[in-house]
Short mmCIF file of C-alpha atoms in Angstrom, two decimals:
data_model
loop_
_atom_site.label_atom_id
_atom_site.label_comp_id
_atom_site.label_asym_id
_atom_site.label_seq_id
_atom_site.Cartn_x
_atom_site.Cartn_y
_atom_site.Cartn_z
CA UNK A 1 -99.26 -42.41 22.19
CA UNK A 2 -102.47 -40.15 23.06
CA UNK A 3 -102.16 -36.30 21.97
CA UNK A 4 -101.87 -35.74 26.30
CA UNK A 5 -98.42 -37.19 26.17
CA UNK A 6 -97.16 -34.67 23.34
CA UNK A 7 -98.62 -32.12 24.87
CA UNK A 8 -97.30 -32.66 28.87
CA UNK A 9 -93.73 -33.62 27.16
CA UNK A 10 -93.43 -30.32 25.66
CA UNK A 11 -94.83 -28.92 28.24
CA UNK A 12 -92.40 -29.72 30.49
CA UNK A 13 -89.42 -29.15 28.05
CA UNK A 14 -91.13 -25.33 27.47
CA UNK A 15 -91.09 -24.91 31.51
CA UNK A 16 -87.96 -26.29 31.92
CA UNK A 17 -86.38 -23.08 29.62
CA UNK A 18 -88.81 -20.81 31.76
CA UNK A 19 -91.50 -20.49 28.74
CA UNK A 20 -95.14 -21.26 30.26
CA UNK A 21 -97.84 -22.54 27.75
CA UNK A 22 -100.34 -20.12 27.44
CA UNK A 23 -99.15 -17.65 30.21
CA UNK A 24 -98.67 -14.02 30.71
CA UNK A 25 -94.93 -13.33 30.09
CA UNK A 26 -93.82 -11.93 27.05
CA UNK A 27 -91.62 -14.78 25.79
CA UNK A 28 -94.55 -17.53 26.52
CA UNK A 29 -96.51 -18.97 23.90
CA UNK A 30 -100.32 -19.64 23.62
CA UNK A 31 -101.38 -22.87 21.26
CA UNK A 32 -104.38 -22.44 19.19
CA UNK A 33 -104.17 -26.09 17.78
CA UNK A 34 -103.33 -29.48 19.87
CA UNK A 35 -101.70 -30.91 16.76
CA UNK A 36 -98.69 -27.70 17.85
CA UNK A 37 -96.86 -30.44 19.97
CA UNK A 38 -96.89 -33.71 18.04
CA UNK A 39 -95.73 -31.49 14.62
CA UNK A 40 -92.89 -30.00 17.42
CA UNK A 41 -92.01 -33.07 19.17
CA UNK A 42 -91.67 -34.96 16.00
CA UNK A 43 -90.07 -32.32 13.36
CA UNK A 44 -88.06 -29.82 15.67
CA UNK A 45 -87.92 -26.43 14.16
CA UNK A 46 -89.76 -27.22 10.93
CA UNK A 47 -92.44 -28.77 12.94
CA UNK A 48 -92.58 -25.41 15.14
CA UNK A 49 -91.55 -22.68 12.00
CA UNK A 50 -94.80 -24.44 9.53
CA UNK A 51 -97.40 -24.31 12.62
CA UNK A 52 -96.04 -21.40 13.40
CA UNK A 53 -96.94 -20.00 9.84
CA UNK A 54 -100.13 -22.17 9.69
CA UNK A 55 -101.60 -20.07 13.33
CA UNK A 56 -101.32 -22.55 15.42
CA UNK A 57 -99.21 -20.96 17.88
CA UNK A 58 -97.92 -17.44 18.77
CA UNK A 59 -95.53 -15.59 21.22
CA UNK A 60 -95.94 -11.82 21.55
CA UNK A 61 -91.79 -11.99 21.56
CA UNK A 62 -90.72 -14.33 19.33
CA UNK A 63 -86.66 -13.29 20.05
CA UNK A 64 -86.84 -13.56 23.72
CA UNK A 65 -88.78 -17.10 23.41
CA UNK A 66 -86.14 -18.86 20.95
CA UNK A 67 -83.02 -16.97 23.37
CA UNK A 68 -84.28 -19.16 26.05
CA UNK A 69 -85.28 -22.25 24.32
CA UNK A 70 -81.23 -22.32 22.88
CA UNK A 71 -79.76 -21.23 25.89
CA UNK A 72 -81.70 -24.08 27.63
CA UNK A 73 -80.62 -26.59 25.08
CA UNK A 74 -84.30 -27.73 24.40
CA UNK A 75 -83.69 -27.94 21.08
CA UNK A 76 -81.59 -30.78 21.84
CA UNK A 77 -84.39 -32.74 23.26
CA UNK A 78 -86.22 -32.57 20.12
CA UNK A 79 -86.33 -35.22 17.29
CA UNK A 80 -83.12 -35.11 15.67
CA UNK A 81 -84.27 -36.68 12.42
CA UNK A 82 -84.50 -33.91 9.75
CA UNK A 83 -81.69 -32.49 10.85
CA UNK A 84 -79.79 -35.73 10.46
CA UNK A 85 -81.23 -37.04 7.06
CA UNK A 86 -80.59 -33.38 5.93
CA UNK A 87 -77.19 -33.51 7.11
CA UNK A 88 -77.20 -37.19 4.87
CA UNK A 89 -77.91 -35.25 2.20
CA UNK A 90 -75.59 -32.69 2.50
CA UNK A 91 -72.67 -35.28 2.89
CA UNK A 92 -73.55 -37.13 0.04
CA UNK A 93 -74.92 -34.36 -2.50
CA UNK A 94 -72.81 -30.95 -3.36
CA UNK A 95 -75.70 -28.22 -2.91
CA UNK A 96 -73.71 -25.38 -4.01
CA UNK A 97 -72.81 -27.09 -7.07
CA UNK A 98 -72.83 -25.02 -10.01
CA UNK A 99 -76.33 -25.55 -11.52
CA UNK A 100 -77.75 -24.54 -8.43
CA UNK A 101 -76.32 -21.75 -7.62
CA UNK A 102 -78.61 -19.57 -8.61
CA UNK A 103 -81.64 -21.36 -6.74
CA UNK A 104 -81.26 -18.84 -3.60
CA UNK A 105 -80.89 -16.03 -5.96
CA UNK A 106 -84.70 -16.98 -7.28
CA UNK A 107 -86.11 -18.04 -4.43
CA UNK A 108 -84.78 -15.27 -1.69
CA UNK A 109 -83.04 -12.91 -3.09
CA UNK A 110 -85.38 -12.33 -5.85
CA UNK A 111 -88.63 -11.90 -3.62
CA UNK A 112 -89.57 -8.75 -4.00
CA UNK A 113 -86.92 -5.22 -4.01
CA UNK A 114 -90.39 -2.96 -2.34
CA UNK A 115 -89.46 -5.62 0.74
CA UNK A 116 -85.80 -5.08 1.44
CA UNK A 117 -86.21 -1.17 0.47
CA UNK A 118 -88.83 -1.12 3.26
CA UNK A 119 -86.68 -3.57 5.52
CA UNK A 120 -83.03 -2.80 5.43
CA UNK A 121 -81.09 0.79 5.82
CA UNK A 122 -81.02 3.45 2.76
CA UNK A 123 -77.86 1.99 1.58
CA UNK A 124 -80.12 -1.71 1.29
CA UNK A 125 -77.26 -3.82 3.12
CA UNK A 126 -78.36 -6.76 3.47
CA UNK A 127 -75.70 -8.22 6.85
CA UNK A 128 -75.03 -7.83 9.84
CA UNK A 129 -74.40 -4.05 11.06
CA UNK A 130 -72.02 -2.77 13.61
CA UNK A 131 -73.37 -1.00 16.63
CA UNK A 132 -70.11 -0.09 17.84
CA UNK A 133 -70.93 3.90 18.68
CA UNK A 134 -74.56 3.67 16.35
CA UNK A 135 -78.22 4.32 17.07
CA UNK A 136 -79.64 3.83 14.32
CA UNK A 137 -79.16 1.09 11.79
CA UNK A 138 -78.13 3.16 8.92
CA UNK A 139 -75.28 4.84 11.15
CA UNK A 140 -74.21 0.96 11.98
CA UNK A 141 -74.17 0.02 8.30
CA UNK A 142 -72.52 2.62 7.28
CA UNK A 143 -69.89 2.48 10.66
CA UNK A 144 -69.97 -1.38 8.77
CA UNK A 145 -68.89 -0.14 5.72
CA UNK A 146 -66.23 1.91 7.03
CA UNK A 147 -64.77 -1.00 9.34
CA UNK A 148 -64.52 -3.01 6.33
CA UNK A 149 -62.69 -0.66 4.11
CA UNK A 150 -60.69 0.44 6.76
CA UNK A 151 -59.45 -3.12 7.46
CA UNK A 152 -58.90 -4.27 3.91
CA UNK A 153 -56.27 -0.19 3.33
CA UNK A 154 -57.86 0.27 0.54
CA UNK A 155 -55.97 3.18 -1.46
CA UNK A 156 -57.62 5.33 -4.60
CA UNK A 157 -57.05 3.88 -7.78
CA UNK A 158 -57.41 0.32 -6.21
CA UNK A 159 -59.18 -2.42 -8.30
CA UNK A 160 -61.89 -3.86 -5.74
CA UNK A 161 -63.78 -7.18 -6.66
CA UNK A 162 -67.43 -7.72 -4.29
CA UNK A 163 -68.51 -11.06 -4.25
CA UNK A 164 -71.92 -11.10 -3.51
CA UNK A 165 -72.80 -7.73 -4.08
CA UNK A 166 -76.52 -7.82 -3.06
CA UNK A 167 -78.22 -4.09 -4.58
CA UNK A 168 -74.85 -2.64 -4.93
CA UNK A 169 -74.73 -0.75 -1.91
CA UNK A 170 -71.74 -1.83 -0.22
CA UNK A 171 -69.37 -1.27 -4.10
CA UNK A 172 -71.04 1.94 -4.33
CA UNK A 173 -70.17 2.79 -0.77
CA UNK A 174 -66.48 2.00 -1.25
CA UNK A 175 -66.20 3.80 -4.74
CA UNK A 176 -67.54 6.75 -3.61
CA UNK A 177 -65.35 7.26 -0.43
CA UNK A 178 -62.31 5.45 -0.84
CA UNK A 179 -61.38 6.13 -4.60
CA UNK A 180 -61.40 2.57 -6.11
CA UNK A 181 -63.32 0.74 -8.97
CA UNK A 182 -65.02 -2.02 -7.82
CA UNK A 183 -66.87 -4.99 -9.65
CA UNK A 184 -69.89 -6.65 -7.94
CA UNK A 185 -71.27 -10.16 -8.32
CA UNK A 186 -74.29 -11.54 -7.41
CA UNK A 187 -76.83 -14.94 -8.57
CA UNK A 188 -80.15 -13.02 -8.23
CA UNK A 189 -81.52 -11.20 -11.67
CA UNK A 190 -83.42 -8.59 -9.43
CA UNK A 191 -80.91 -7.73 -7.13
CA UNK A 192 -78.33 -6.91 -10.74
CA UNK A 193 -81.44 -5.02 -11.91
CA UNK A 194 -81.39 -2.54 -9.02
CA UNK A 195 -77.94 -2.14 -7.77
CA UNK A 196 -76.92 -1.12 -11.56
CA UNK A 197 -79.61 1.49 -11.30
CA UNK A 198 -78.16 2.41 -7.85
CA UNK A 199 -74.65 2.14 -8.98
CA UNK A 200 -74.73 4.45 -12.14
CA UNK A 201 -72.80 7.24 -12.39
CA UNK A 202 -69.66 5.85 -10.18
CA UNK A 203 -67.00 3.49 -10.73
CA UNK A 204 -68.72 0.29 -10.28
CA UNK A 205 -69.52 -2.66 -12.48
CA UNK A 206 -72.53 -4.97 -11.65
CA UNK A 207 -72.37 -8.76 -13.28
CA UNK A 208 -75.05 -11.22 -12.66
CA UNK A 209 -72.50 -14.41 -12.13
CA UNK A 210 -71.11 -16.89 -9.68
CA UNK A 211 -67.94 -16.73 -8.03
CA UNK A 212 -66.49 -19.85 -10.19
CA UNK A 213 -67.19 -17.37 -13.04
CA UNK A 214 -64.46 -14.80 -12.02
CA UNK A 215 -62.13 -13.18 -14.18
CA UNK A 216 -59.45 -10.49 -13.59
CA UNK A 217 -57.15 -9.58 -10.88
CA UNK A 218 -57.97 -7.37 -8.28
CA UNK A 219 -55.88 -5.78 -5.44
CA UNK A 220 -58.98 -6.44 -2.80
CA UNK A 221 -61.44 -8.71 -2.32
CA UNK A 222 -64.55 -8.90 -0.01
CA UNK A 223 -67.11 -10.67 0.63
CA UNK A 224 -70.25 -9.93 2.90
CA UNK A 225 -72.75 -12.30 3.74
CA UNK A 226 -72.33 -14.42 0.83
CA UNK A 227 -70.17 -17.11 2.08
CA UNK A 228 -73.17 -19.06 3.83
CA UNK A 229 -73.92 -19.90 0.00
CA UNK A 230 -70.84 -22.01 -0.77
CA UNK A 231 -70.95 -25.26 1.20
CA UNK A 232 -68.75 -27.38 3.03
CA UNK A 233 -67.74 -29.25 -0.42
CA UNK A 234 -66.64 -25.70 -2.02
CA UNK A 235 -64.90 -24.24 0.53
CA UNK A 236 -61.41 -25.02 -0.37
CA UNK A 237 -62.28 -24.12 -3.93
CA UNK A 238 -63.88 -21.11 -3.09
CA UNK A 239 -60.67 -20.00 -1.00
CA UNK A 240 -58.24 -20.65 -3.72
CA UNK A 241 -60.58 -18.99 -6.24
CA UNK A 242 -60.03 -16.15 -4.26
CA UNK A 243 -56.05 -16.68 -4.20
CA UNK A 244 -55.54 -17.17 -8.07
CA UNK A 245 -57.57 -13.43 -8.28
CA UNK A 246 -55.64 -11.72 -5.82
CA UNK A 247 -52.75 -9.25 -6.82
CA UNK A 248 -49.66 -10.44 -4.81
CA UNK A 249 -50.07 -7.63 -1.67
CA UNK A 250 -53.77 -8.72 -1.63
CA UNK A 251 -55.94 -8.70 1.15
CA UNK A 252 -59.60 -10.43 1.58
CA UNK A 253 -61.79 -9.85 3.64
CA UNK A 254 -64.61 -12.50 4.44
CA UNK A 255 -67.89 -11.43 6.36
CA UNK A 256 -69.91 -14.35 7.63
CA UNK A 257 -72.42 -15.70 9.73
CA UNK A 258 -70.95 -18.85 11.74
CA UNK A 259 -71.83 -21.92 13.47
CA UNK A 260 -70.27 -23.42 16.62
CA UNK A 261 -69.96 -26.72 15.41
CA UNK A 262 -68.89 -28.33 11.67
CA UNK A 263 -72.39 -29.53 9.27
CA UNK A 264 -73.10 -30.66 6.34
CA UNK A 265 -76.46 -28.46 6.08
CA UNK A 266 -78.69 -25.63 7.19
CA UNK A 267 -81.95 -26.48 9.30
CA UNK A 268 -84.82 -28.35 7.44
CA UNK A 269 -87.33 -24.98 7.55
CA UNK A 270 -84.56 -22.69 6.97
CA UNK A 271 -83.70 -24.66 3.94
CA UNK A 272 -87.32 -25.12 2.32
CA UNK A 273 -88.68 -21.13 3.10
CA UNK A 274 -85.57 -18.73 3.35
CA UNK A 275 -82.23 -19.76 1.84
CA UNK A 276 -82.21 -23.50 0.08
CA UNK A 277 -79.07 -25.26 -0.50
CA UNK A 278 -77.26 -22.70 2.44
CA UNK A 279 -75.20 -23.52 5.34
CA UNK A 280 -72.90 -22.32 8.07
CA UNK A 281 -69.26 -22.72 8.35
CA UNK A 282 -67.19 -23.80 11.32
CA UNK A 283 -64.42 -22.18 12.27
CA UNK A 284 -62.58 -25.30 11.37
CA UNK A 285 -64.03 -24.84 8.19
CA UNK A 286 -62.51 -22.06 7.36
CA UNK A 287 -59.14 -22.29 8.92
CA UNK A 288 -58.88 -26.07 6.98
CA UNK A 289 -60.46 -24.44 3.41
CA UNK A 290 -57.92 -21.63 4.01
CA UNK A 291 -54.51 -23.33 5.10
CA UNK A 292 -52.28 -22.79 2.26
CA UNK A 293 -53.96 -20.33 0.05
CA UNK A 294 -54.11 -17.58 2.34
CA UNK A 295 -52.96 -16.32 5.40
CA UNK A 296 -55.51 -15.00 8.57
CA UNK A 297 -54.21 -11.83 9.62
CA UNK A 298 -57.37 -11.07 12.03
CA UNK A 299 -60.51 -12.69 13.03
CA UNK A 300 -63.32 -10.43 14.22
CA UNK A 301 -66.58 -11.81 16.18
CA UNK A 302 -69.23 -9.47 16.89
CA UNK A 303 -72.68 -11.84 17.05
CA UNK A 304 -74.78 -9.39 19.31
CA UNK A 305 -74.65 -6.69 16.37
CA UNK A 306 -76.40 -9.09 14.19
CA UNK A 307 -78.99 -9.31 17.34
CA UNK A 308 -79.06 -5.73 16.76
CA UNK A 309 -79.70 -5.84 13.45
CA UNK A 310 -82.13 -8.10 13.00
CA UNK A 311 -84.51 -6.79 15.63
CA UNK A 312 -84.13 -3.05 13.29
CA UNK A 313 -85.46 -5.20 10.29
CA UNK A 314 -88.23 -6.90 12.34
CA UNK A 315 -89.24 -3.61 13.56
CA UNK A 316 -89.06 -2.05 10.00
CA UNK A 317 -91.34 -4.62 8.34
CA UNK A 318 -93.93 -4.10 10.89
CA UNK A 319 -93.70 -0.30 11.06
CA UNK A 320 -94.28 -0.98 6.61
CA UNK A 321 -96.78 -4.12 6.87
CA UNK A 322 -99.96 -1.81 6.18
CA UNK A 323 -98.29 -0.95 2.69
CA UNK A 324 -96.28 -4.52 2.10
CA UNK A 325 -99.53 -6.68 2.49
CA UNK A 326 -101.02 -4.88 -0.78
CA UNK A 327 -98.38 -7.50 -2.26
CA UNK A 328 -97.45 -10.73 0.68
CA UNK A 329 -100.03 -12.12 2.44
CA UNK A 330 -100.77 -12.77 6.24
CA UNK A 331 -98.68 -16.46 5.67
CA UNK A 332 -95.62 -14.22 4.04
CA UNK A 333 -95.83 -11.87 7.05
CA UNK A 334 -95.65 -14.89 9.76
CA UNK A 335 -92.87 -16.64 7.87
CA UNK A 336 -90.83 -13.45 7.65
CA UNK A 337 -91.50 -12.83 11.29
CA UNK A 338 -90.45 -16.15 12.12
CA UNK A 339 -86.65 -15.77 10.26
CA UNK A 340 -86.27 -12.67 11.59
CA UNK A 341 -86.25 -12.96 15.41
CA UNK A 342 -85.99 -16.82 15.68
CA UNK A 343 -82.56 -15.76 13.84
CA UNK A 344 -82.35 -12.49 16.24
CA UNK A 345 -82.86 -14.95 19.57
CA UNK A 346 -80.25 -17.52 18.04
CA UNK A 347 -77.30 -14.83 17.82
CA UNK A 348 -78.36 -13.40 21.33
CA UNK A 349 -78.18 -17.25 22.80
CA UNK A 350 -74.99 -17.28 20.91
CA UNK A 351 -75.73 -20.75 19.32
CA UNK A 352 -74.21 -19.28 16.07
CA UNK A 353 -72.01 -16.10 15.55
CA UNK A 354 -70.99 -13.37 13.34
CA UNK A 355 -67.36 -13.51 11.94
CA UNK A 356 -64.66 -10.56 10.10
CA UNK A 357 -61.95 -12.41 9.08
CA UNK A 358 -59.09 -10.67 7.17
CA UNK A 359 -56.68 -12.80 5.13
CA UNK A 360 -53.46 -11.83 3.03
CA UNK A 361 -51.58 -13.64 0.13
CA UNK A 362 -48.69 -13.50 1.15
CA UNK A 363 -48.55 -12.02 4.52
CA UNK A 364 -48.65 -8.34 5.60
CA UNK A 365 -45.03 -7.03 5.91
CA UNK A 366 -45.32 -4.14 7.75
CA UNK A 367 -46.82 -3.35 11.10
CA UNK A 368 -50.84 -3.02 10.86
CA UNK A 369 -53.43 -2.45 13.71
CA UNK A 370 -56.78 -3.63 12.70
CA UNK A 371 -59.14 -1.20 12.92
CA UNK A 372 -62.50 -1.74 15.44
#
């Protein structure tokens, strides 16, 4: 088939989600290279994320543009086949297993701290924020923070365990205004580095280690954008991990992006530039990992805050660019770009979501109104 084919069949699959090749609206797309439509036609989104990052295309609003390419189902239309022989590989290979669980933590997590510093809020949470009353994303991390605390009772003097601490902020957050003495986990060396630094001085104990590695009881348990690590083959593990550390009046609290339907594996580019060996639970994943080990006192879906949230980090690595680009180059800064608002556009299509749940051991006894 001659290049004009590729190029009038996504052509037409672009118009039929309102996007017009090379027009004037700010969710259109102009194509600086033919080869664009073959590379999208036959590799779906890591077709369009690598000629994205190699110039051959561009949309002055990235968000808007991938919003109406999900909410149009186009994506649909595209070659399934890396998605499908990465969902093969997903079914037959354990990602998460424990040698390489600290591959994310290297290749992500461990870019660079001068990036998130410039990117996220002052606290350096690294999740979704809650807008609920905020205008400004430090107000909704912190109003986060606070939901999160408030949810799981915590008391003074409680023993708090954080996996997936990222730089600390969320462990020194809680120590600092609720009273307890929390331990943080995390897989990446640089994140350990700097949340320790952050940390000193307050109740809070930073371990570079993976959840299988826990020790201890503890009387609370969260866990905040971590749990798209653990994979599909580790989340009944995971779940009763979390059980056998639990004091008997427990509570956990699990904070995770989710998908609308049940995989085996994140996207193809997703997976090779931003978090290898990751994935998204179902909700039937979690109620199936969870049956039996704990109890779901609340579930808690707020996807449009992570719409929010996103867009705050886009804006802050542009608003920083002129001093990051001293150390990422112009292929860095389209990459980035890319996660950040084709991820922003995905939440606002709703195509995946944003989930609080709040488990128990054993049940909450007496009457409790989860905060929102």
């Amino acid at each position: 088939m001659g290049s004009n084919f590729f190029k009038h069949r996504l052509s037409d699959l672009l118009s039929s989600a309102g996007i017009t090749v090379n027009g004037s609206a700010p969710w259109d797309i102009t194509v600086h290279d033919d080869r664009f439509y073959r590379r999208v036609l036959s590799e779906a989104h890591l077709g369009a994320g690598e000629s994205y990052m190699d110039g051959w295309w561009d949309s002055p609003a990235l968000d808007e543009f991938f919003y109406r390419i999900l909410r149009a189902g186009v994506e649909k239309q595209l070659s399934g086949l890396p998605r499908l022989l990465n969902g093969v590989l997903g079914k037959v290979i354990n990602l998460q297993n424990p040698a390489r669980a600290y591959t994310v933590g290297e290749t992500h997590y461990n870019i660079g701290n001068d990036l998130y510093s410039m990117m996220l809020d002052r606290q350096m949470i690294y999740s979704c924020a809650y807008w609920k009353e905020a205008l400004t994303l430090d107000d909704a991390q912190e109003k986060k923070l606070h939901l999160v605390c408030e949810k799981l009772m915590l008391k003074p003097g409680m023993k708090v365990l954080d996996i997936g601490c990222g730089w600390g902020g969320a462990a020194r957050f809680a120590a600092e205004n609720y009273g307890v003495t929390v331990t943080g986990i995390t897989i990446s060396s640089e994140q350990a580095k700097l949340a320790r630094e952050l940390c000193r001085g307050v109740p809070v104990e930073i371990k570079l280690s993976d959840y299988r590695d826990i020790s201890g009881s503890y009387d609370r348990i969260y866990s905040i954008g971590m749990f798209e690590h653990v994979g599909h083959k580790n989340y009944r593990n995971y779940f009763q991990i979390v059980r056998n550390h639990l004091a008997h009046d427990g509570l956990f609290l699990l904070h995770t992006i989710g998908s609308n339907r049940s995989g085996t594996n994140t996207d193809p580019w997703t997976s090779k530039y931003i978090f290898p060996n990751s994935m998204l639970p179902s909700a039937s994943h979690l109620t199936a990992a969870a049956e039996g080990a704990l109890i779901v006192e609340d579930w808690h879906s707020f996807g449009h805050d992570y719409y929010r949230t996103l867009k705050a980090w886009h804006s802050n690595i542009e608003d920083n660019w002129a001093a990051l680009s001293l150390g990422y180059d112009e292929r860095f800064h389209r990459m980035w770009r890319y996660y950040l608002l084709s991820a922003a556009g995905s939440f606002r299509a709703r195509h995946v979501q944003l989930w609080q749940l709040l488990y128990s051991k054993n049940g909450i006894e007496e009457e409790f109104r989860v905060p929102r």
